[in-house]
Amino acid sequence: MEHITAIVLAAGKGSRMRSQTPKQFLEIGKKPLLYYSLKAFEESSVNDVVLVTNEEYKEYCSKDIISKYDIKKVRKIVSGGTERYWSVWNGLEQCKGTDYVLIHDAARPCLTEKMIEESVSEVRKCGACTVGVPVKDTIKVVNVKNEGIDTPPREYLWQVQTPQSFLYNDIVKAYEKMKISGDTDITDDTMIIERYLGKKTKIIMGDYCNIKVTTPEDLMVSEIFLKKMKKVVDIEGRWC
Ligand code: CTP
Ligand code: MG
């Protein structure tokens, strides 16, 4: 039987947010950001979830999110690493025997079940895919003096989001090669497949609401999106 695992990354420090509490635990609609991703996977066809977080937040995640909101699919909580890709690796090591993994940033609370199901169906076809959105702005390439040196055609530029989905054996193989290479310029997982396995990855339409909460104003924006998605209820229990 086919097995699909989600790796949810919640081990970052959130330095650009400049808050005491790491951003994945800041609250929107009285629930921590991480809750929204776990809930979306809970209601999807994914079989189980490996949660990656910092040692000091494991108990909080377990008691105040997973138990409190009756999340049943989290199979393991593992420690993260110093960089995002080490956190991914720690998660991958806990998924042996699975067929596909969906890697997702807990800092993206506006994930939908639709995005998850479309990722699952695409990864079955092509082995490696990510959700993303076409860029809206013109993108400039600059040199060290901040002089524009190129303006790539917008029709070929996409902003990449998560979940990013892979055949488990492929992503592990790619990571093993990445580890040997010593490269440190890794910003997402599709680039690991492209660079170290030489395989193509597919981009499917995500959603402009699927933002990564990074700086303080993103919290306000994601609250609006979550309300629009009817994931946040007001104090009387009505959908906002
Ligand atoms: N992440 C992780 N382990 C790390 C770094 C990041 O699990 N060592 C996770 C974050 O918790 C987040 C996601 O990866 O859910 C995307 O990373 P990013 O937005 O860069 O989060 P932070 O690294 O926490 O933020 P910053 O870069 O501002 O410090
Ligand atoms: Mg970071």
Tab-separated table of N, CA, C and O in Angstrom, residues 13 22 89 94 147 202 207:
chain	number	residue	atom	x	y	z
A	13	LYS	N	14.377	29.902	13.855
A	13	LYS	CA	14.444	30.884	14.942
A	13	LYS	C	13.609	32.121	14.630
A	13	LYS	O	13.298	32.923	15.503
A	22	PRO	N	9.539	32.029	18.559
A	22	PRO	CA	9.693	31.746	17.126
A	22	PRO	C	8.348	31.895	16.409
A	22	PRO	O	7.302	31.529	16.951
A	89	TRP	N	16.638	17.134	6.563
A	89	TRP	CA	17.353	15.850	6.616
A	89	TRP	C	16.944	15.055	7.862
A	89	TRP	O	16.679	13.848	7.789
A	94	GLN	N	13.515	10.042	9.503
A	94	GLN	CA	12.429	9.403	10.262
A	94	GLN	C	11.328	8.845	9.362
A	94	GLN	O	10.306	8.392	9.858
A	147	GLU	N	23.522	47.408	-9.520
A	147	GLU	CA	23.133	47.875	-10.846
A	147	GLU	C	22.379	46.743	-11.536
A	147	GLU	O	22.828	45.589	-11.500
A	202	LYS	N	8.552	19.786	-11.255
A	202	LYS	CA	7.394	20.458	-11.849
A	202	LYS	C	6.849	21.503	-10.873
A	202	LYS	O	6.806	21.259	-9.668
A	207	ASP	N	-1.086	29.201	-4.369
A	207	ASP	CA	-2.081	30.229	-4.115
A	207	ASP	C	-1.356	31.478	-3.616
A	207	ASP	O	-0.411	31.371	-2.826
